CSV table of N, CA and C in Angstrom, one decimal:
chain,number,residue,atom,x,y,z
A,1107,UNK,N,-17.3,-9.4,35.7
A,1107,UNK,CA,-16.3,-8.6,35.1
A,1107,UNK,C,-15.6,-9.4,34.0
A,1108,UNK,N,-15.4,-8.8,32.9
A,1108,UNK,CA,-14.8,-9.5,31.8
A,1108,UNK,C,-13.8,-8.5,31.1
A,1109,UNK,N,-12.6,-9.0,30.8
A,1109,UNK,CA,-11.6,-8.2,30.1
A,1109,UNK,C,-11.5,-8.8,28.7
A,1110,UNK,N,-11.5,-7.9,27.7
A,1110,UNK,CA,-11.4,-8.3,26.3
A,1110,UNK,C,-10.2,-7.6,25.7
A,1111,UNK,N,-9.5,-8.3,24.8
A,1111,UNK,CA,-8.4,-7.7,24.0
A,1111,UNK,C,-8.3,-8.3,22.7
A,1112,UNK,N,-8.0,-7.5,21.7
A,1112,UNK,CA,-7.8,-8.1,20.3
A,1112,UNK,C,-6.8,-7.2,19.6
A,1113,UNK,N,-6.1,-7.9,18.6
A,1113,UNK,CA,-5.1,-7.2,17.8
A,1113,UNK,C,-5.2,-7.8,16.4
A,1114,UNK,N,-5.1,-7.0,15.4
A,1114,UNK,CA,-5.1,-7.6,14.0
A,1114,UNK,C,-4.5,-6.6,13.0
A,1115,UNK,N,-4.1,-7.2,11.9
A,1115,UNK,CA,-3.5,-6.5,10.8
A,1115,UNK,C,-4.2,-6.8,9.6
A,1116,UNK,N,-4.7,-5.8,8.9
A,1116,UNK,CA,-5.4,-6.0,7.6
A,1116,UNK,C,-4.6,-5.2,6.5
A,1117,UNK,N,-4.8,-5.6,5.3
A,1117,UNK,CA,-4.1,-5.0,4.2
A,1117,UNK,C,-5.0,-4.6,3.0
A,1118,UNK,N,-4.5,-3.7,2.2
A,1118,UNK,CA,-5.2,-3.2,1.0
A,1118,UNK,C,-4.3,-3.6,-0.1
A,1119,UNK,N,-4.7,-4.4,-1.0
A,1119,UNK,CA,-3.9,-4.9,-2.1
A,1119,UNK,C,-4.5,-4.4,-3.4
A,1120,UNK,N,-4.9,-3.1,-3.5
A,1120,UNK,CA,-5.5,-2.5,-4.7
A,1120,UNK,C,-4.5,-2.1,-5.7
A,1121,UNK,N,-3.4,-2.7,-5.8
A,1121,UNK,CA,-2.4,-2.5,-6.8
A,1121,UNK,C,-2.5,-3.6,-7.8
A,1122,UNK,N,-2.1,-3.4,-9.0
A,1122,UNK,CA,-2.1,-4.5,-10.0
A,1122,UNK,C,-1.0,-5.4,-9.8
A,1123,UNK,N,-1.1,-6.6,-10.4
A,1123,UNK,CA,0.0,-7.6,-10.3
A,1123,UNK,C,1.2,-7.0,-11.0
A,1124,UNK,N,2.3,-7.2,-10.4
A,1124,UNK,CA,3.6,-6.8,-11.0
A,1124,UNK,C,3.8,-5.3,-11.2
A,1125,UNK,N,3.0,-4.5,-10.5
A,1125,UNK,CA,3.2,-3.0,-10.7
A,1125,UNK,C,4.5,-2.5,-10.1
A,1126,UNK,N,5.2,-3.3,-9.4
A,1126,UNK,CA,6.5,-2.9,-8.8
A,1126,UNK,C,7.6,-3.1,-9.8
A,1127,UNK,N,7.4,-3.8,-10.9
A,1127,UNK,CA,8.4,-4.1,-12.0
A,1127,UNK,C,8.3,-3.0,-13.1
A,1128,UNK,N,9.5,-2.7,-13.7
A,1128,UNK,CA,9.5,-1.9,-14.9
A,1128,UNK,C,9.0,-2.7,-16.0
A,1129,UNK,N,8.3,-2.1,-17.0
A,1129,UNK,CA,7.9,-2.9,-18.1
A,1129,UNK,C,8.3,-2.3,-19.4
A,1130,UNK,N,8.4,-3.1,-20.5
A,1130,UNK,CA,8.8,-2.7,-21.8
A,1130,UNK,C,7.6,-2.7,-22.7
A,1131,UNK,N,7.6,-1.8,-23.7
A,1131,UNK,CA,6.6,-1.7,-24.7
A,1131,UNK,C,7.3,-1.7,-26.1
A,1132,UNK,N,6.6,-2.2,-27.1
A,1132,UNK,CA,7.1,-2.3,-28.5
A,1132,UNK,C,7.0,-1.0,-29.2
A,1133,UNK,N,8.0,-0.7,-30.0
A,1133,UNK,CA,8.0,0.5,-30.8
A,1133,UNK,C,8.9,0.2,-32.1
A,1134,UNK,N,8.7,1.0,-33.1
A,1134,UNK,CA,9.5,0.9,-34.3
A,1134,UNK,C,10.5,2.0,-34.3
A,1135,UNK,N,11.7,1.7,-34.8
A,1135,UNK,CA,12.8,2.7,-34.9
A,1135,UNK,C,13.3,2.7,-36.3
A,1136,UNK,N,13.7,3.9,-36.7
A,1136,UNK,CA,14.3,4.1,-38.0
A,1136,UNK,C,15.8,3.9,-37.9
A,1137,UNK,N,16.4,3.0,-38.7
A,1137,UNK,CA,17.8,2.7,-38.7
A,1137,UNK,C,18.4,3.1,-40.0
A,1138,UNK,N,19.6,3.8,-39.9
A,1138,UNK,CA,20.2,4.2,-41.1
A,1138,UNK,C,20.0,5.7,-41.4
A,1139,UNK,N,20.7,6.1,-42.5
A,1139,UNK,CA,20.6,7.5,-42.9
A,1139,UNK,C,19.7,7.6,-44.2
A,1140,UNK,N,19.3,8.8,-44.4
A,1140,UNK,CA,18.4,9.0,-45.6
A,1140,UNK,C,17.1,8.4,-45.4
A,1141,UNK,N,16.7,7.5,-46.3
A,1141,UNK,CA,15.4,6.8,-46.2
A,1141,UNK,C,15.4,5.9,-45.0
A,1142,UNK,N,16.5,5.1,-44.9
A,1142,UNK,CA,16.6,4.2,-43.7
A,1142,UNK,C,15.7,3.1,-43.8
A,1143,UNK,N,15.6,2.2,-42.8
A,1143,UNK,CA,14.7,1.1,-42.7
A,1143,UNK,C,14.1,1.1,-41.3
A,1144,UNK,N,13.0,0.5,-41.2
A,1144,UNK,CA,12.3,0.4,-39.9
A,1144,UNK,C,12.6,-0.9,-39.2
A,1145,UNK,N,13.0,-0.8,-37.9
A,1145,UNK,CA,13.4,-2.0,-37.2
A,1145,UNK,C,12.5,-2.0,-35.9
A,1146,UNK,N,12.0,-3.2,-35.5
A,1146,UNK,CA,11.2,-3.3,-34.3
A,1146,UNK,C,12.2,-3.2,-33.1
A,1147,UNK,N,11.6,-2.6,-32.0
A,1147,UNK,CA,12.4,-2.5,-30.8
A,1147,UNK,C,11.6,-2.4,-29.6
A,1148,UNK,N,12.2,-2.2,-28.4
A,1148,UNK,CA,11.5,-2.0,-27.1
A,1148,UNK,C,12.0,-0.8,-26.4
A,1149,UNK,N,11.1,-0.2,-25.6
A,1149,UNK,CA,11.5,1.0,-24.8
A,1149,UNK,C,10.8,0.8,-23.4
A,1150,UNK,N,11.5,1.3,-22.4
A,1150,UNK,CA,10.9,1.2,-21.0
A,1150,UNK,C,9.6,2.1,-21.0
A,1151,UNK,N,8.5,1.5,-20.6
A,1151,UNK,CA,7.2,2.2,-20.6
A,1151,UNK,C,6.8,2.6,-19.2
A,1152,UNK,N,7.3,1.9,-18.1
A,1152,UNK,CA,6.9,2.2,-16.8
A,1152,UNK,C,8.1,2.1,-15.9
A,1153,UNK,N,8.1,2.9,-14.8
A,1153,UNK,CA,9.2,2.9,-13.8
A,1153,UNK,C,9.0,1.8,-12.8
A,1154,UNK,N,10.1,1.2,-12.4
A,1154,UNK,CA,10.0,0.2,-11.3
A,1154,UNK,C,10.0,0.8,-9.9
A,1155,UNK,N,9.4,0.2,-9.0
A,1155,UNK,CA,9.3,0.6,-7.6
A,1155,UNK,C,9.4,-0.6,-6.7
A,1156,UNK,N,10.6,-1.0,-6.3
A,1156,UNK,CA,10.8,-2.2,-5.5
A,1156,UNK,C,10.3,-2.1,-4.1
A,1157,UNK,N,10.0,-0.9,-3.6
A,1157,UNK,CA,9.5,-0.7,-2.3
A,1157,UNK,C,8.0,-0.7,-2.2
A,1158,UNK,N,7.3,-1.0,-3.3
A,1158,UNK,CA,5.9,-1.0,-3.4
A,1158,UNK,C,5.3,-2.2,-2.7
A,1159,UNK,N,4.4,-2.1,-1.8
A,1159,UNK,CA,3.8,-3.2,-1.1
A,1159,UNK,C,2.4,-2.9,-0.7
A,1160,UNK,N,1.8,-3.8,0.2
A,1160,UNK,CA,0.5,-3.7,0.6
A,1160,UNK,C,0.4,-2.5,1.6
A,1161,UNK,N,-0.8,-1.8,1.6
A,1161,UNK,CA,-1.1,-0.9,2.7
A,1161,UNK,C,-1.5,-1.7,3.9
A,1162,UNK,N,-1.0,-1.4,5.1
A,1162,UNK,CA,-1.3,-2.2,6.3
A,1162,UNK,C,-2.0,-1.3,7.3
A,1163,UNK,N,-3.0,-1.9,8.0
A,1163,UNK,CA,-3.7,-1.2,9.1
A,1163,UNK,C,-3.6,-2.2,10.3
A,1164,UNK,N,-2.9,-1.7,11.3
A,1164,UNK,CA,-2.8,-2.4,12.6
A,1164,UNK,C,-3.8,-1.9,13.6
A,1165,UNK,N,-4.7,-2.8,14.1
A,1165,UNK,CA,-5.8,-2.4,15.0
A,1165,UNK,C,-5.6,-3.1,16.3
A,1166,UNK,N,-5.9,-2.3,17.4
A,1166,UNK,CA,-5.8,-2.9,18.8
A,1166,UNK,C,-7.1,-2.4,19.5
A,1167,UNK,N,-7.7,-3.3,20.2
A,1167,UNK,CA,-8.9,-3.0,21.0
A,1167,UNK,C,-8.8,-3.7,22.3
A,1168,UNK,N,-9.0,-2.9,23.4
A,1168,UNK,CA,-9.1,-3.4,24.7
A,1168,UNK,C,-10.4,-3.0,25.4
A,1169,UNK,N,-11.1,-3.9,26.0
A,1169,UNK,CA,-12.4,-3.6,26.5
A,1169,UNK,C,-12.6,-4.2,27.9
A,1170,UNK,N,-13.4,-3.6,28.7
A,1170,UNK,CA,-13.7,-4.1,30.0
A,1170,UNK,C,-15.3,-4.0,30.2
A,1171,UNK,N,-15.8,-5.2,30.6
A,1171,UNK,CA,-17.3,-5.3,30.8
A,1171,UNK,C,-17.5,-5.5,32.3
A,1172,UNK,N,-18.4,-4.8,32.8
A,1172,UNK,CA,-18.7,-4.9,34.3
A,1172,UNK,C,-20.2,-4.9,34.4
A,1173,UNK,N,-20.8,-5.9,35.2
A,1173,UNK,CA,-22.2,-5.9,35.4
A,1173,UNK,C,-22.5,-6.3,36.8
A,1174,UNK,N,-23.6,-5.8,37.3
A,1174,UNK,CA,-24.1,-6.0,38.7
A,1174,UNK,C,-25.5,-6.5,38.7
A,1175,UNK,N,-25.7,-7.8,39.0
A,1175,UNK,CA,-27.0,-8.4,39.1
A,1175,UNK,C,-27.9,-8.2,37.9
A,1176,UNK,N,-27.4,-8.2,36.7
A,1176,UNK,CA,-28.1,-8.0,35.5
A,1176,UNK,C,-28.9,-6.7,35.5
A,1177,UNK,N,-28.6,-5.8,36.3
A,1177,UNK,CA,-29.4,-4.6,36.3
A,1177,UNK,C,-28.6,-3.4,35.8
A,1178,UNK,N,-27.3,-3.4,36.2
A,1178,UNK,CA,-26.4,-2.3,35.8
A,1178,UNK,C,-25.3,-2.9,35.0
A,1179,UNK,N,-25.0,-2.4,33.9
A,1179,UNK,CA,-24.0,-2.9,33.0
A,1179,UNK,C,-23.2,-1.8,32.5
A,1180,UNK,N,-21.8,-1.9,32.5
A,1180,UNK,CA,-20.9,-0.9,32.0
A,1180,UNK,C,-19.9,-1.5,31.1
A,1181,UNK,N,-19.7,-0.9,30.0
A,1181,UNK,CA,-18.7,-1.4,29.0
A,1181,UNK,C,-17.8,-0.2,28.6
A,1182,UNK,N,-16.5,-0.4,28.6
A,1182,UNK,CA,-15.6,0.6,28.3
A,1182,UNK,C,-14.6,-0.1,27.2
A,1183,UNK,N,-14.4,0.6,26.1
A,1183,UNK,CA,-13.5,0.1,25.1
A,1183,UNK,C,-12.5,1.2,24.7
A,1184,UNK,N,-11.3,0.8,24.4
A,1184,UNK,CA,-10.3,1.7,23.9
A,1184,UNK,C,-9.8,1.0,22.6
A,1185,UNK,N,-9.9,1.8,21.5
A,1185,UNK,CA,-9.6,1.3,20.2
A,1185,UNK,C,-8.5,2.2,19.5
A,1186,UNK,N,-7.6,1.6,18.9
A,1186,UNK,CA,-6.5,2.3,18.2
A,1186,UNK,C,-6.3,1.6,16.9
A,1187,UNK,N,-6.1,2.5,15.8
A,1187,UNK,CA,-5.9,2.0,14.5
A,1187,UNK,C,-4.7,2.9,13.8
A,1188,UNK,N,-3.7,2.2,13.4
A,1188,UNK,CA,-2.6,2.9,12.7
A,1188,UNK,C,-2.4,2.3,11.3
A,1189,UNK,N,-2.4,3.2,10.3
A,1189,UNK,CA,-2.2,2.8,8.9
A,1189,UNK,C,-0.8,3.2,8.5
A,1190,UNK,N,-0.1,2.2,7.8
A,1190,UNK,CA,1.2,2.5,7.3
A,1190,UNK,C,1.3,2.1,5.8
A,1191,UNK,N,2.3,2.6,5.2
A,1191,UNK,CA,2.5,2.3,3.7
A,1191,UNK,C,1.3,2.5,2.9
A,1192,UNK,N,0.6,3.7,3.1
A,1192,UNK,CA,-0.6,4.0,2.4
A,1192,UNK,C,-0.3,4.1,0.9
A,1193,UNK,N,-1.2,3.6,0.0
A,1193,UNK,CA,-1.0,3.6,-1.4
A,1193,UNK,C,-1.4,4.9,-2.0
A,1194,UNK,N,-0.6,5.5,-2.8
A,1194,UNK,CA,-0.9,6.8,-3.5
A,1194,UNK,C,-0.5,6.7,-5.0
A,1195,UNK,N,-1.4,7.0,-5.9
A,1195,UNK,CA,-1.1,7.0,-7.3
A,1195,UNK,C,-0.7,8.4,-7.7
A,1196,UNK,N,0.6,8.6,-8.1
A,1196,UNK,CA,1.1,9.9,-8.4
A,1196,UNK,C,1.5,10.0,-9.9
A,1197,UNK,N,1.3,11.1,-10.5
A,1197,UNK,CA,1.8,11.3,-11.9
A,1197,UNK,C,3.3,11.4,-12.0
A,1198,UNK,N,3.9,10.9,-13.1
A,1198,UNK,CA,5.3,11.1,-13.3
A,1198,UNK,C,5.5,12.4,-14.1
A,1199,UNK,N,6.6,13.1,-13.9
A,1199,UNK,CA,6.8,14.3,-14.7
A,1199,UNK,C,7.1,13.9,-16.2
A,1200,UNK,N,6.6,14.7,-17.1
A,1200,UNK,CA,6.8,14.5,-18.5
A,1200,UNK,C,8.3,14.5,-18.9
A,1201,UNK,N,9.1,15.2,-18.1
A,1201,UNK,CA,10.5,15.3,-18.4
A,1201,UNK,C,11.2,13.9,-18.2
A,1202,UNK,N,10.6,13.1,-17.4
A,1202,UNK,CA,11.2,11.8,-17.1
A,1202,UNK,C,11.1,10.8,-18.3
A,1203,UNK,N,10.2,11.1,-19.3
A,1203,UNK,CA,10.0,10.3,-20.4
A,1203,UNK,C,8.9,9.3,-20.3
A,1204,UNK,N,8.3,9.2,-19.1
A,1204,UNK,CA,7.2,8.3,-18.8
A,1204,UNK,C,5.9,9.1,-18.7
A,1205,UNK,N,4.8,8.5,-19.2
A,1205,UNK,CA,3.5,9.2,-19.2
A,1205,UNK,C,2.5,8.6,-18.3
A,1206,UNK,N,2.8,7.5,-17.6
A,1206,UNK,CA,1.8,6.9,-16.7
A,1206,UNK,C,2.0,7.3,-15.3
A,1207,UNK,N,1.0,7.1,-14.5
A,1207,UNK,CA,1.1,7.4,-13.1
A,1207,UNK,C,1.7,6.1,-12.5
A,1208,UNK,N,2.3,6.3,-11.3
A,1208,UNK,CA,2.9,5.1,-10.6
A,1208,UNK,C,2.4,5.1,-9.2
A,1209,UNK,N,2.3,3.9,-8.6
A,1209,UNK,CA,1.9,3.7,-7.2
A,1209,UNK,C,3.2,3.9,-6.3
A,1210,UNK,N,3.0,4.6,-5.2
A,1210,UNK,CA,4.0,4.7,-4.2
A,1210,UNK,C,3.4,4.5,-2.8
A,1211,UNK,N,4.2,4.1,-1.9
A,1211,UNK,CA,3.8,3.9,-0.5
A,1211,UNK,C,4.2,5.2,0.3
A,1212,UNK,N,3.2,5.7,1.0
A,1212,UNK,CA,3.5,6.9,1.8
A,1212,UNK,C,3.0,6.6,3.2
A,1213,UNK,N,3.2,7.6,4.1
A,1213,UNK,CA,2.8,7.4,5.5
A,1213,UNK,C,4.0,7.2,6.4
A,1214,UNK,N,3.8,6.3,7.4
A,1214,UNK,CA,4.9,6.0,8.3
A,1214,UNK,C,6.1,5.5,7.6
A,1215,UNK,N,7.3,5.8,8.2
A,1215,UNK,CA,8.5,5.4,7.6
A,1215,UNK,C,8.7,3.9,7.7
A,1216,UNK,N,9.2,3.3,6.6
A,1216,UNK,CA,9.5,1.9,6.7
A,1216,UNK,C,10.9,1.7,7.3
A,1217,UNK,N,11.0,0.7,8.2
A,1217,UNK,CA,12.2,0.4,8.8
A,1217,UNK,C,12.7,-0.9,8.2
A,1218,UNK,N,13.9,-0.8,7.7
A,1218,UNK,CA,14.5,-1.9,7.0
A,1218,UNK,C,15.7,-2.4,7.8
A,1219,UNK,N,15.9,-3.7,7.9
A,1219,UNK,CA,17.1,-4.3,8.5
A,1219,UNK,C,18.0,-4.6,7.4
A,1220,UNK,N,19.2,-4.0,7.5
A,1220,UNK,CA,20.2,-4.3,6.4
A,1220,UNK,C,21.4,-4.9,7.0
């Protein structure tokens, strides 16, 4: 008779580097009245998401092996897998002024200690 047990956490990091930060892009602005002049400037091009993180999958496996004289063998396994903070790429509304999709974490609620 043998008892087996295992536990593990794996993650999905399919998000880009620094996707949780807001970024700026270059643009030209007209300054003055009438003809005016063009001045270089920056505008916010993406929305920040400080809660963005890795998708996590927690897996647990418990098994029992039983054998009698190498003739009869029985194996029973119980496996459980829970995924939290799943990554989802959602479009931003045009009314927000942003045109890119952003990554958000969905799924089980995050518990924060404050």
